[in-house]
XYZ file of N, CA and C in Angstrom:
135
model
N 12.415 1.789 -8.401
C 11.419 2.736 -8.920
C 10.028 2.093 -8.945
N 9.969 0.809 -9.266
C 8.671 0.128 -9.303
C 8.008 0.156 -7.939
N 8.807 -0.026 -6.894
C 8.252 -0.044 -5.537
C 7.581 1.289 -5.221
N 8.255 2.377 -5.587
C 7.702 3.708 -5.326
C 6.402 3.908 -6.096
N 6.389 3.476 -7.350
C 5.183 3.628 -8.170
C 4.042 2.806 -7.593
N 4.344 1.594 -7.120
C 3.314 0.736 -6.530
C 2.736 1.386 -5.288
N 3.595 1.926 -4.447
C 3.139 2.585 -3.218
C 2.211 3.745 -3.566
N 2.594 4.532 -4.537
C 1.773 5.672 -4.942
C 0.425 5.213 -5.480
N 0.432 4.126 -6.253
C -0.808 3.597 -6.829
C -1.724 3.070 -5.735
N -1.166 2.317 -4.796
C -1.956 1.782 -3.678
C -2.490 2.925 -2.834
N -1.656 3.902 -2.554
C -2.082 5.048 -1.750
C -3.261 5.747 -2.418
N -3.213 5.862 -3.726
C -4.298 6.512 -4.471
C -5.582 5.693 -4.361
N -5.464 4.365 -4.465
C -6.643 3.501 -4.368
C -7.252 3.591 -2.978
N -6.411 3.583 -1.958
C -6.922 3.662 -0.592
C -7.607 5.006 -0.365
N -7.034 6.050 -0.931
C -7.603 7.385 -0.761
C -8.982 7.474 -1.416
N -9.133 6.812 -2.544
C -10.412 6.853 -3.258
C -11.361 5.773 -2.757
N -10.826 4.819 -1.978
C -11.662 3.753 -1.424
C -11.999 2.682 -2.441
N -11.226 2.602 -3.525
C -11.487 1.611 -4.571
C -10.454 0.485 -4.518
N -10.881 -0.710 -4.890
C -9.985 -1.868 -4.947
C -9.240 -2.055 -3.630
N -9.962 -1.976 -2.525
C -9.324 -2.109 -1.217
C -8.720 -3.495 -1.057
N -9.436 -4.525 -1.482
C -8.935 -5.894 -1.344
C -7.606 -6.049 -2.067
N -7.520 -5.530 -3.287
C -6.294 -5.644 -4.071
C -5.153 -4.874 -3.409
N -5.434 -3.662 -2.966
C -4.402 -2.830 -2.363
C -3.867 -3.468 -1.089
N -4.749 -4.084 -0.306
C -4.306 -4.733 0.928
C -3.401 -5.910 0.600
N -3.785 -6.712 -0.391
C -2.965 -7.855 -0.789
C -1.615 -7.392 -1.303
N -1.597 -6.336 -2.083
C -0.359 -5.802 -2.624
C 0.476 -5.196 -1.505
N -0.189 -4.585 -0.540
C 0.509 -3.958 0.574
C 1.290 -4.993 1.359
N 0.721 -6.183 1.538
C 1.402 -7.248 2.279
C 2.707 -7.603 1.571
N 2.661 -7.674 0.247
C 3.855 -8.013 -0.522
C 4.902 -6.911 -0.409
N 4.470 -5.679 -0.485
C 5.386 -4.540 -0.420
C 5.987 -4.383 0.972
N 5.169 -4.571 2.006
C 5.647 -4.358 3.370
C 6.817 -5.278 3.702
N 6.975 -6.358 2.962
C 8.116 -7.247 3.183
C 9.416 -6.511 2.872
N 9.339 -5.549 1.963
C 10.532 -4.817 1.554
C 10.571 -3.404 2.122
N 9.501 -2.988 2.777
C 9.459 -1.618 3.282
C 8.658 -1.521 4.571
N 9.358 -1.386 5.688
C 8.676 -1.264 6.976
C 7.899 0.051 7.038
N 8.376 1.048 6.307
C 7.709 2.354 6.297
C 6.281 2.218 5.778
N 6.105 1.422 4.737
C 4.773 1.218 4.168
C 3.905 0.480 5.178
N 4.481 -0.528 5.825
C 3.733 -1.308 6.813
C 3.241 -0.391 7.930
N 4.102 0.488 8.392
C 3.722 1.424 9.452
C 2.657 2.392 8.948
N 2.850 2.865 7.735
C 1.934 3.840 7.146
C 0.523 3.263 7.022
N 0.426 2.063 6.464
C -0.885 1.459 6.248
C -1.439 0.850 7.528
N -0.554 0.422 8.432
C -1.021 -0.102 9.715
C -1.709 1.006 10.493
N -1.158 2.208 10.401
C -1.735 3.369 11.075
C -3.042 3.778 10.392
N -3.091 3.605 9.079
C -4.266 3.986 8.305
C -5.459 3.118 8.697
N -5.218 1.839 8.927
C -6.299 0.923 9.299
C -6.688 1.175 10.734
């Protein structure tokens, strides 16, 4: 459940354009456990 909440929080930050540095760092940690997130954010960049 924490992973899902983190993804939603990061997605919200990216959408608002705030705390990009933090979200990117957190995304790297999450992508280790979720290829879907890696693909999602890789496409976003």
